[in-house]
PDB file of C-alpha atoms and ligand atoms in Angstrom:
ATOM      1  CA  UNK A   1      10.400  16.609   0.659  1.00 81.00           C
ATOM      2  CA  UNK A   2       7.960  13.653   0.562  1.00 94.00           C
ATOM      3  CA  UNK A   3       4.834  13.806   1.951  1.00 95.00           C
ATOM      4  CA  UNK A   4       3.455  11.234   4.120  1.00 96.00           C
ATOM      5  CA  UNK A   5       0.766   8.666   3.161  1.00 97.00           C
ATOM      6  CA  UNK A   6      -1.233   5.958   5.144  1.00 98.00           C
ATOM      7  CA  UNK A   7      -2.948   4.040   3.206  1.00 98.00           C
ATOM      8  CA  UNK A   8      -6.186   1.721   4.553  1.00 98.00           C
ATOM      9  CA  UNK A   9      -5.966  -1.898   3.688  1.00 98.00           C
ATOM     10  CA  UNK A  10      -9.449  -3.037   4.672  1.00 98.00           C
ATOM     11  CA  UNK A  11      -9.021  -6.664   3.108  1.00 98.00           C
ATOM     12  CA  UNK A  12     -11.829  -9.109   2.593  1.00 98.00           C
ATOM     13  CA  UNK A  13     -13.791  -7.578   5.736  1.00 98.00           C
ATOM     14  CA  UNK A  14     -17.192  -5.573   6.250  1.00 98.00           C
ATOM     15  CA  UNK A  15     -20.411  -5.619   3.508  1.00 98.00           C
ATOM     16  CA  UNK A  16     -20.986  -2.248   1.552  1.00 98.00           C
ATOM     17  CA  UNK A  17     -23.170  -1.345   4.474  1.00 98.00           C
ATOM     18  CA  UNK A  18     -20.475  -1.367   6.918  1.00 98.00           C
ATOM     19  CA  UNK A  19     -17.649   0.050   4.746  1.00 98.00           C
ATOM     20  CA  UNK A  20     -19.805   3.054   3.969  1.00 98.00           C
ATOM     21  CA  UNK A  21     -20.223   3.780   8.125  1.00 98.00           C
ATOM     22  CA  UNK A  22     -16.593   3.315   8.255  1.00 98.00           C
ATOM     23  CA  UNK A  23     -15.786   5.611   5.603  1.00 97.00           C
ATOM     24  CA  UNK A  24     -18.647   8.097   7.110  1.00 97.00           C
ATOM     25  CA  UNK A  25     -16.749   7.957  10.715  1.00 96.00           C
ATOM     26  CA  UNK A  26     -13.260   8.406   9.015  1.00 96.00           C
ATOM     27  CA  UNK A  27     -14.106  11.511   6.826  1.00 93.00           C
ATOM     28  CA  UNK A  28     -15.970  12.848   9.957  1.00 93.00           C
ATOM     29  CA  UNK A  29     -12.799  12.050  12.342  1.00 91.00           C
ATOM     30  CA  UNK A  30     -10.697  13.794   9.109  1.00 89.00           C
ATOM     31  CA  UNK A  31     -12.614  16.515   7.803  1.00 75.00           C
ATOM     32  CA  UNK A  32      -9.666  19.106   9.233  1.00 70.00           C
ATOM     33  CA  UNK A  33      -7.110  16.920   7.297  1.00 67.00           C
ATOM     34  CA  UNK A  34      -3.802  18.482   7.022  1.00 63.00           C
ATOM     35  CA  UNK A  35      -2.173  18.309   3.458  1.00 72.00           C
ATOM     36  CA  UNK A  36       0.842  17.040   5.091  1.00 81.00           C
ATOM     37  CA  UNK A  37      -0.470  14.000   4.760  1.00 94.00           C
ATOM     38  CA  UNK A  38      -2.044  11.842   1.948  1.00 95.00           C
ATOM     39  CA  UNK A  39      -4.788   9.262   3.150  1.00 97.00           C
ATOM     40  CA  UNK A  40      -6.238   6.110   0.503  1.00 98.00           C
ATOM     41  CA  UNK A  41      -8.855   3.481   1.761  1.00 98.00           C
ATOM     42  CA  UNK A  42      -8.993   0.263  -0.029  1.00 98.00           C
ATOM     43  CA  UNK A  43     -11.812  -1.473   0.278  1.00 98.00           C
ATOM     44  CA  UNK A  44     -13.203  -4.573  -1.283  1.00 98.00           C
ATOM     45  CA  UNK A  45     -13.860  -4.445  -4.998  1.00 98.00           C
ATOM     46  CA  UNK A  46     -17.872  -4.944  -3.816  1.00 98.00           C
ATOM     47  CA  UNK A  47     -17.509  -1.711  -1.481  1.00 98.00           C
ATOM     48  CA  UNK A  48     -14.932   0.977  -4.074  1.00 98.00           C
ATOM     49  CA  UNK A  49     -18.611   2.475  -5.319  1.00 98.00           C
ATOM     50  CA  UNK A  50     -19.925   2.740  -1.982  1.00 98.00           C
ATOM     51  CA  UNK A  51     -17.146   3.970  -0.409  1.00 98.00           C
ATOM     52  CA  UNK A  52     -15.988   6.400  -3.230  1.00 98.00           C
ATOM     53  CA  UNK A  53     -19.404   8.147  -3.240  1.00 97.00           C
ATOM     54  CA  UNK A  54     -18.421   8.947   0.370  1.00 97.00           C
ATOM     55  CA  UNK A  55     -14.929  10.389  -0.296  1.00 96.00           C
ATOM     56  CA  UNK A  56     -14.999  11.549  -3.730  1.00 95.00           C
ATOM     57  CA  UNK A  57     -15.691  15.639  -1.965  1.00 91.00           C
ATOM     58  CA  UNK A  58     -12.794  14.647   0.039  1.00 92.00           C
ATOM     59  CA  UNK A  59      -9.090  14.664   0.422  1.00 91.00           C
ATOM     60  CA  UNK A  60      -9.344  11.113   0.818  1.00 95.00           C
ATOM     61  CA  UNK A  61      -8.652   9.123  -2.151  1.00 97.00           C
ATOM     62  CA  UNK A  62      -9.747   5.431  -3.421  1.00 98.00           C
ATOM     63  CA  UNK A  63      -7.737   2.571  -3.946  1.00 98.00           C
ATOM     64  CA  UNK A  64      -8.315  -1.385  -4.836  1.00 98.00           C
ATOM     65  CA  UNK A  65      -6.274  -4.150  -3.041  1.00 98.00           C
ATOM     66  CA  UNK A  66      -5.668  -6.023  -5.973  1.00 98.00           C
ATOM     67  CA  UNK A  67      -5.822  -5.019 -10.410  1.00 98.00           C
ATOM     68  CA  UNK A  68      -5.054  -7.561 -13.217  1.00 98.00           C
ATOM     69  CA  UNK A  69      -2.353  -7.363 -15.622  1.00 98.00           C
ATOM     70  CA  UNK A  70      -4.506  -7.115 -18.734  1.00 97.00           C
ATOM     71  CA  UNK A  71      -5.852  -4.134 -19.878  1.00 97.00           C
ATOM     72  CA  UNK A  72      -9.491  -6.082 -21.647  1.00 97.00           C
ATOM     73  CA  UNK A  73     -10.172  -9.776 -22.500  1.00 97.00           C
ATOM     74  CA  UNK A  74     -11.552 -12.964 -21.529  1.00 98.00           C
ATOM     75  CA  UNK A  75     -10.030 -13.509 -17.725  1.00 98.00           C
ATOM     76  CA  UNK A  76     -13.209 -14.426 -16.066  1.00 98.00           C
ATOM     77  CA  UNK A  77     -13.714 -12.970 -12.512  1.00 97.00           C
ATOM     78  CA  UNK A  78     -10.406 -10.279 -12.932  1.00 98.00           C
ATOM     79  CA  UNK A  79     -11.075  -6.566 -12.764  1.00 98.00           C
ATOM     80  CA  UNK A  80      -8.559  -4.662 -14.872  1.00 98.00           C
ATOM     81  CA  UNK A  81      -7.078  -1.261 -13.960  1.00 98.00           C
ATOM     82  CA  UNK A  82      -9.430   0.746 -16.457  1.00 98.00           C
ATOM     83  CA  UNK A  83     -12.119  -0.629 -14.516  1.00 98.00           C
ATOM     84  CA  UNK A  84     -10.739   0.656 -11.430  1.00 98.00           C
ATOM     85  CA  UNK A  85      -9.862   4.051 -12.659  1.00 98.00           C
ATOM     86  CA  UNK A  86     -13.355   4.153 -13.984  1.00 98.00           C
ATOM     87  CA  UNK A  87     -15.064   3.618 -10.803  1.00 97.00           C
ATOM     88  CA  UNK A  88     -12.983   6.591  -9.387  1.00 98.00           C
ATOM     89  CA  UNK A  89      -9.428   4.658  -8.029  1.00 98.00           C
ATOM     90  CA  UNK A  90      -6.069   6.647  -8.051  1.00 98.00           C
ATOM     91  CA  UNK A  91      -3.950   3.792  -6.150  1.00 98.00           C
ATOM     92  CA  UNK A  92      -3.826  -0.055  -6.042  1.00 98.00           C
ATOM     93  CA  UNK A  93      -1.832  -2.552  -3.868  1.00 98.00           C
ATOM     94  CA  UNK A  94      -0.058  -4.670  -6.091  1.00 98.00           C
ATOM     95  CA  UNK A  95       1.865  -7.595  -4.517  1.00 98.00           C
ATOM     96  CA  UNK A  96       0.606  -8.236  -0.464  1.00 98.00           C
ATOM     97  CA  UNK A  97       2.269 -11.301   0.532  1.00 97.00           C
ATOM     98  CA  UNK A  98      -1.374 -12.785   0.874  1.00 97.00           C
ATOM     99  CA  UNK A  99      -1.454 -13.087  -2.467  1.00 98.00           C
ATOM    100  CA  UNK A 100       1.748 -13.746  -3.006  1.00 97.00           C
ATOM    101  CA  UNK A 101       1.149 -16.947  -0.483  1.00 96.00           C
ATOM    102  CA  UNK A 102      -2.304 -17.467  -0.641  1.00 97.00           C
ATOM    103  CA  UNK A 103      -2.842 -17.256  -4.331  1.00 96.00           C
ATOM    104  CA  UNK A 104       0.857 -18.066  -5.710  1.00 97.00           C
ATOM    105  CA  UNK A 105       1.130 -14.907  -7.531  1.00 97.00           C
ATOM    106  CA  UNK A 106       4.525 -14.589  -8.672  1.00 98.00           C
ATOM    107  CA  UNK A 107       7.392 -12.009  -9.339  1.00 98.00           C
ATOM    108  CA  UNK A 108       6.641 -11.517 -12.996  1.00 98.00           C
ATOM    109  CA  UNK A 109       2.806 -11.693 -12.233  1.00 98.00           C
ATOM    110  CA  UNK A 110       3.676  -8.397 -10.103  1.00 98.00           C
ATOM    111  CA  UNK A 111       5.908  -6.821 -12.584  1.00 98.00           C
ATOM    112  CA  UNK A 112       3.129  -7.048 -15.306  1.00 98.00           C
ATOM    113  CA  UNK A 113       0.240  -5.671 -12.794  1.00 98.00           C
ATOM    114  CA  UNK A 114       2.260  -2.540 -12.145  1.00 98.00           C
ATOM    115  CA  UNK A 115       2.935  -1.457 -15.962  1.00 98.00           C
ATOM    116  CA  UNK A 116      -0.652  -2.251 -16.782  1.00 98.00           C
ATOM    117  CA  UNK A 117      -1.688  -0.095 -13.671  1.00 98.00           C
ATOM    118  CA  UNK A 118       0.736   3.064 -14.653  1.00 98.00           C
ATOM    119  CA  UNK A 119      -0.327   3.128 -18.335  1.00 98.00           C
ATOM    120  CA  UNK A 120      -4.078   3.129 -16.958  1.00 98.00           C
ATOM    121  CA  UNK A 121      -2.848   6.243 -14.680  1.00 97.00           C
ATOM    122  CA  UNK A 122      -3.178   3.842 -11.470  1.00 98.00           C
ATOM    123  CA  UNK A 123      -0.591   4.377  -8.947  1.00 98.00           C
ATOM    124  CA  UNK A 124       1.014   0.804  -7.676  1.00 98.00           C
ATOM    125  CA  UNK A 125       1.448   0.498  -3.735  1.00 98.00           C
ATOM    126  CA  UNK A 126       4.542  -2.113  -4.496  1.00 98.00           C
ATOM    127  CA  UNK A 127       4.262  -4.234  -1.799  1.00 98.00           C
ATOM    128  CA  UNK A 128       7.759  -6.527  -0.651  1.00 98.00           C
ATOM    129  CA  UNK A 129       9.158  -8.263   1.797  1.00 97.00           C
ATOM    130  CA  UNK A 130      10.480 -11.290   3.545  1.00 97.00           C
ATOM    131  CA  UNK A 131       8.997 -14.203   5.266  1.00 96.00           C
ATOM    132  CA  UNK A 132      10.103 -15.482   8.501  1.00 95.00           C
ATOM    133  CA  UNK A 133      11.673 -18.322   7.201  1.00 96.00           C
ATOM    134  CA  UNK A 134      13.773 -16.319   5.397  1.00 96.00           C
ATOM    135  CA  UNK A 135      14.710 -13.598   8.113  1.00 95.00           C
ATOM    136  CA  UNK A 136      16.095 -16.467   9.973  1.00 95.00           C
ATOM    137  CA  UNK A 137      18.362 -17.792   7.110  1.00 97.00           C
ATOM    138  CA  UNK A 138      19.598 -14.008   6.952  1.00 96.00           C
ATOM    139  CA  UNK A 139      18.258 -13.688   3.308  1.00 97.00           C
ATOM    140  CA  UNK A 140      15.736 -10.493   4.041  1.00 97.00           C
ATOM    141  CA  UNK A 141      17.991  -8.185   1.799  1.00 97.00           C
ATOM    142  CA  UNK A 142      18.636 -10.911  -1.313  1.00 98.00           C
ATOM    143  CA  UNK A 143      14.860 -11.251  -1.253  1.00 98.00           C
ATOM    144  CA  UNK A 144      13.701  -7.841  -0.879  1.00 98.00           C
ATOM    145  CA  UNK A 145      16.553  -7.276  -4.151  1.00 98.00           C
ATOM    146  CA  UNK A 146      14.852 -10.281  -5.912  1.00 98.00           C
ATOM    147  CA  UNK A 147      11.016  -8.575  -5.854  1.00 98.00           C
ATOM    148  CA  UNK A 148      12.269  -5.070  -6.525  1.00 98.00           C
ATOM    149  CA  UNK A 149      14.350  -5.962  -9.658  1.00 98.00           C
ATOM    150  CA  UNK A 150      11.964  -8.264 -11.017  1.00 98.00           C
ATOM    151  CA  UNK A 151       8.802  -6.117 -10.032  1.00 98.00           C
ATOM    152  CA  UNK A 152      10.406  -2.739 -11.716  1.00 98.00           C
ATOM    153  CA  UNK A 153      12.288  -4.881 -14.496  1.00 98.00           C
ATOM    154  CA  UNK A 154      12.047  -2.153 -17.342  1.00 97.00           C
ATOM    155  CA  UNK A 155       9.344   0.279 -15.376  1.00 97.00           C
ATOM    156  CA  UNK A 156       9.168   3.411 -16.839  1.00 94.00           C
ATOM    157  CA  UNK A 157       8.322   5.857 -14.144  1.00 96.00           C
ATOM    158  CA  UNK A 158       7.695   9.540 -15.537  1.00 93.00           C
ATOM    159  CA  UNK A 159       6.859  10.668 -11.801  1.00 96.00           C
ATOM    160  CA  UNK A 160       7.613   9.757  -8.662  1.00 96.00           C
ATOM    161  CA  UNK A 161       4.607  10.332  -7.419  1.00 96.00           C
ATOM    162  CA  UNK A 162       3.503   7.433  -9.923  1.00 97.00           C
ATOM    163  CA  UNK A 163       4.727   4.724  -7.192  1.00 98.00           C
ATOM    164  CA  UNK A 164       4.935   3.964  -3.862  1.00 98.00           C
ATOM    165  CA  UNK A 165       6.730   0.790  -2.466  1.00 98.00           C
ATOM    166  CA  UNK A 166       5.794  -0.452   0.754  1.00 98.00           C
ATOM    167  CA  UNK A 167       8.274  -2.756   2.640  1.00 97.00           C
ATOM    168  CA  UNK A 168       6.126  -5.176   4.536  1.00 97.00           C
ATOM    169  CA  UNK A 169       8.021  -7.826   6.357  1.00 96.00           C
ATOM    170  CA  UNK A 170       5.385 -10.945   6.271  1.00 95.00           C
ATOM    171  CA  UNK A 171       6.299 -12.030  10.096  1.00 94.00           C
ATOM    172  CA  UNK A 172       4.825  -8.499  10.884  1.00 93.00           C
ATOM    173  CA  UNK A 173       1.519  -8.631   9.213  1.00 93.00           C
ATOM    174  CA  UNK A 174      -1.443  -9.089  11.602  1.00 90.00           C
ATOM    175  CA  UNK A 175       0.754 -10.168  14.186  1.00 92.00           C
ATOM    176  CA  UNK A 176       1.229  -7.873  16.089  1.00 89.00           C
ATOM    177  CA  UNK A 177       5.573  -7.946  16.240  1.00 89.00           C
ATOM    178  CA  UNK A 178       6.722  -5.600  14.431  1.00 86.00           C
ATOM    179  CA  UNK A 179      10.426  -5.159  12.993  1.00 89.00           C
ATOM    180  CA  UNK A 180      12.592  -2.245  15.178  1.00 92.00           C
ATOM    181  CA  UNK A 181      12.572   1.329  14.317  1.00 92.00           C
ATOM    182  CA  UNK A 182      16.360   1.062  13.380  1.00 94.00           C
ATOM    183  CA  UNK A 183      15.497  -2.548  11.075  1.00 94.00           C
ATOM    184  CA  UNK A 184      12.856  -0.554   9.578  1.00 95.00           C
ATOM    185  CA  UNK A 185      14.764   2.864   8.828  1.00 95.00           C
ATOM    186  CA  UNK A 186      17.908   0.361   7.418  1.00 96.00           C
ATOM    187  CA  UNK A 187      15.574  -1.837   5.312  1.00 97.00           C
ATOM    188  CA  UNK A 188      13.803   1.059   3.896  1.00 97.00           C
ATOM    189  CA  UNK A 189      17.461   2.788   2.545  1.00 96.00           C
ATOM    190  CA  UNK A 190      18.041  -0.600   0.726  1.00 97.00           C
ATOM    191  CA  UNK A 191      14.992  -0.404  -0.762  1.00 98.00           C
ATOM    192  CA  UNK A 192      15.396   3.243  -2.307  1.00 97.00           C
ATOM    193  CA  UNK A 193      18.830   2.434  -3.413  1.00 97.00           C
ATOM    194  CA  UNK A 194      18.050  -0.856  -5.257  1.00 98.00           C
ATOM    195  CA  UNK A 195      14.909   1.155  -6.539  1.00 98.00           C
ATOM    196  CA  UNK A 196      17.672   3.633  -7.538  1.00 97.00           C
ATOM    197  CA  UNK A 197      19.889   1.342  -9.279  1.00 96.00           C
ATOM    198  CA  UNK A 198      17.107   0.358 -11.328  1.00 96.00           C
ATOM    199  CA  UNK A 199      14.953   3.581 -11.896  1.00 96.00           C
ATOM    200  CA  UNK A 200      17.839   5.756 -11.011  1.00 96.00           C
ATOM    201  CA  UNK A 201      17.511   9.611  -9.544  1.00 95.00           C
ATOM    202  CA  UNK A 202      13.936   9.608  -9.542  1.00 96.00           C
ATOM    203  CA  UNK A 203      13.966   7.304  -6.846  1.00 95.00           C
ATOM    204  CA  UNK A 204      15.021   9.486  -4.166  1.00 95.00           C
ATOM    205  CA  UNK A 205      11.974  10.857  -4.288  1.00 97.00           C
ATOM    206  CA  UNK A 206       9.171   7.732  -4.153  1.00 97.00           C
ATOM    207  CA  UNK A 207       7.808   7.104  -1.119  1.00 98.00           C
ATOM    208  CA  UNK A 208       8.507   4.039   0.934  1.00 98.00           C
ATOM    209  CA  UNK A 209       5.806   3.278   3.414  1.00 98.00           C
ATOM    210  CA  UNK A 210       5.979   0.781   6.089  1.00 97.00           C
ATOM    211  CA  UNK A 211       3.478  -2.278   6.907  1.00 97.00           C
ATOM    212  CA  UNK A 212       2.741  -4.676   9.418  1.00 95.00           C
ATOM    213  CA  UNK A 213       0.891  -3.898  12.611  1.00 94.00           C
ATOM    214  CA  UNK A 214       1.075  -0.522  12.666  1.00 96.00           C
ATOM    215  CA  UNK A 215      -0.929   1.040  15.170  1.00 97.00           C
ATOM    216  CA  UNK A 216      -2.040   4.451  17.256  1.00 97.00           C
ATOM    217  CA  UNK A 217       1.018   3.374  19.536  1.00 97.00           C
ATOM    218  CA  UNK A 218       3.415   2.566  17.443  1.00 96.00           C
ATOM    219  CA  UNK A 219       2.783   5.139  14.765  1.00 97.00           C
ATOM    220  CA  UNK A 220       5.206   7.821  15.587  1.00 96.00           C
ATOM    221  CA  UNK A 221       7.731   5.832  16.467  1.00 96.00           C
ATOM    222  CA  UNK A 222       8.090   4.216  13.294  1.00 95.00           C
ATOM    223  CA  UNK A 223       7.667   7.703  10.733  1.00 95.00           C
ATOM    224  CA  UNK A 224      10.204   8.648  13.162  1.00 93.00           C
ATOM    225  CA  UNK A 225      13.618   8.220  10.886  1.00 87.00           C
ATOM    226  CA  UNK A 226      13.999   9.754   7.236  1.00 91.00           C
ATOM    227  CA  UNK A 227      13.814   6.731   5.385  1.00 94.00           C
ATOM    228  CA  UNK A 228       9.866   5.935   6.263  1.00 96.00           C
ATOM    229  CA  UNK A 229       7.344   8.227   4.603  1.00 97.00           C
ATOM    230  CA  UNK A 230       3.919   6.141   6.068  1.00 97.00           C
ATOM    231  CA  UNK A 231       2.147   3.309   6.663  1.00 98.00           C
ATOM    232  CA  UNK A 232       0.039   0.648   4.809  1.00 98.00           C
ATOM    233  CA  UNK A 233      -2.293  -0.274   7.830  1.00 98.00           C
ATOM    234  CA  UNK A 234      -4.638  -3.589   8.019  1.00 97.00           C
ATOM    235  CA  UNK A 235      -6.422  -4.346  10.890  1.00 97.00           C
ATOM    236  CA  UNK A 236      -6.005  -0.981  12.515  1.00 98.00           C
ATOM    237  CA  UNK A 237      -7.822   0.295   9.769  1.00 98.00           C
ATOM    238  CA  UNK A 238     -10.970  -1.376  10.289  1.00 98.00           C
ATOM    239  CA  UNK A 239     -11.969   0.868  13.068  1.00 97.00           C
ATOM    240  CA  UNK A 240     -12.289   4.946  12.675  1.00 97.00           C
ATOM    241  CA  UNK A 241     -10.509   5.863  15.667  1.00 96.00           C
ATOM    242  CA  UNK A 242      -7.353   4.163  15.668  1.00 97.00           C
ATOM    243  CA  UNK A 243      -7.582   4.846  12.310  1.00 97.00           C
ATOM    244  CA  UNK A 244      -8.221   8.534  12.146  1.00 95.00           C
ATOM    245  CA  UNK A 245      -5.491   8.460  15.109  1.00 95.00           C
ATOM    246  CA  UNK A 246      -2.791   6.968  12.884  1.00 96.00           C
ATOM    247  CA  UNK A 247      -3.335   9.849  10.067  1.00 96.00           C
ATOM    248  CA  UNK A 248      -3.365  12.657  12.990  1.00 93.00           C
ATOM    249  CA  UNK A 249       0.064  11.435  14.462  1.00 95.00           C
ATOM    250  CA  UNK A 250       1.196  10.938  10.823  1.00 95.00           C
ATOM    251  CA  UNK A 251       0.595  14.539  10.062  1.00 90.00           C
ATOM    252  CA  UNK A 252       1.524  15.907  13.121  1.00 85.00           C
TER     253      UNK A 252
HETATM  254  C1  PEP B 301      -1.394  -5.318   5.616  1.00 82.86           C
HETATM  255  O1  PEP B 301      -2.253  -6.148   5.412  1.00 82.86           O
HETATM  256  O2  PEP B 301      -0.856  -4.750   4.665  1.00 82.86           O
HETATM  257  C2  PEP B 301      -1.025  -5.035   7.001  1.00 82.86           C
HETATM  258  C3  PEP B 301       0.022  -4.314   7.225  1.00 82.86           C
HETATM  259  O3  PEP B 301      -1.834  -5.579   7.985  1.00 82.86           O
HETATM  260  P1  PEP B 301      -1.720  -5.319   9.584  1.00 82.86           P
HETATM  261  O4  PEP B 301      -1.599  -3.840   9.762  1.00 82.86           O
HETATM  262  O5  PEP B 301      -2.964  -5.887  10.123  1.00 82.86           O
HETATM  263  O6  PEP B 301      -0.489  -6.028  10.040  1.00 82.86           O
END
């Protein structure tokens, strides 16, 4: 059985001021957590002190958006995964197609991140998925393959627990359309078995979580079918109630 996780994708939003009242108002919304459910915030590199001073007594764990794919060295203005484990991350999203657009980062780029972040005890939120471009030219499944086999090209994953890949079609993100229950539950079996063919057994068990304007309302709709074990959430995120809402319905 795999239990559910939403994870909080704050991107570049709120000062350390503001991150630390949202992370106040979630705990307080969540102090009667369930363990049915895990729940991550990932704030802005400037904020993951702030914000893990107010979690670290909680269930709630730390992650960054974003980790290098060297361990030390002379990258100027990178933060590498020992860095981020230091300052008390478990998790890190590796991969959101705003980086992937926005600051070219490739395949390979996202293949090296995620080994450097597993043998620094990081877990990788994978992210994939297809643009709308490439819905429409019926390629969503050859480009989903494409990021998975390239992104877990020779992995070694001694958990499951050690990743989570979250399907996030780009179309969806911050949008507000979102792909259909049935797309979702259909696109999320591809994804385990092409993680399968590549890590084999193990990855019946990692979780696949969904993104792209998720919200209060849609919530339970989408963990409804087997395939979908939670949510990567943006811009729901950024406010305590729809956000503590998301996690209650999640662990209901
Ligand atoms: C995201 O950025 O990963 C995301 C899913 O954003 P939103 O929920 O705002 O679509």
């Amino acid at each position: 059985m795999r239990k559910r996780l939403i994870v909080a994708n704050w991107k570049m939003n709120m000062l350390r001021r503001e991150a630390k009242e949202l992370a106040e108002r979630i705990i307080n919304l969540l102090n009667d957590l369930r363990s049915s459910v895990d729940v991550v915030l990932a704030p802005p590199y400037t904020s993951l002190d702030v914000v893990y001073r107010v979690v670290r007594e909680s269930k709630i764990q730390l992650g960054a958006q974003n980790v290098f794919w060297e361990a030390w060295g002379a990258v100027t203005g990178e933060i590498s995964p020992y860095m981020l484990t230091d300052i008390g991350c478990k998790w890190a999203i590796i991969g959101h197609s705003e980086r992937r657009n926005i600051l070219r980062e490739t395949d390979i780029m996202v293949q090296k991140k995620i080994k450097t972040s597993l043998d620094a005890g990081l877990t990788p939120v994978f992210c994939v998925g297809e643009t709308i471009g490439e819905r429409e030219k019926g390629k969503t499944i050859n480009v989903i393959e494409s990021q998975i086999e390239i992104g877990l090209k020779d992995v070694k994953l001694a958990d499951s627990a050690n990743l989570v890949i979250a399907y996030e079609p780009v179309w969806a993100i911050g949008t507000g359309n979102n792909a259909t229950p049935k797309e979702i539950e259909h696109l999320h079996g591809v994804i385990r078995e092409i993680t399968g063919g590549i890590l084999g057994q193990i990855a019946s068990d990692i979780r696949v979580l969904y993104g792209g304007s998720v919200n209060p309302e849609n919530i339970k709709e989408i963990l409804a079918t087997p395939n979908v074990d939670g949510a990567l959430v943006g811009g729901a995120s950024l406010r305590a109630d729809s956000f503590g809402k998301i996690v209650q319905l999640a662990g209901e």
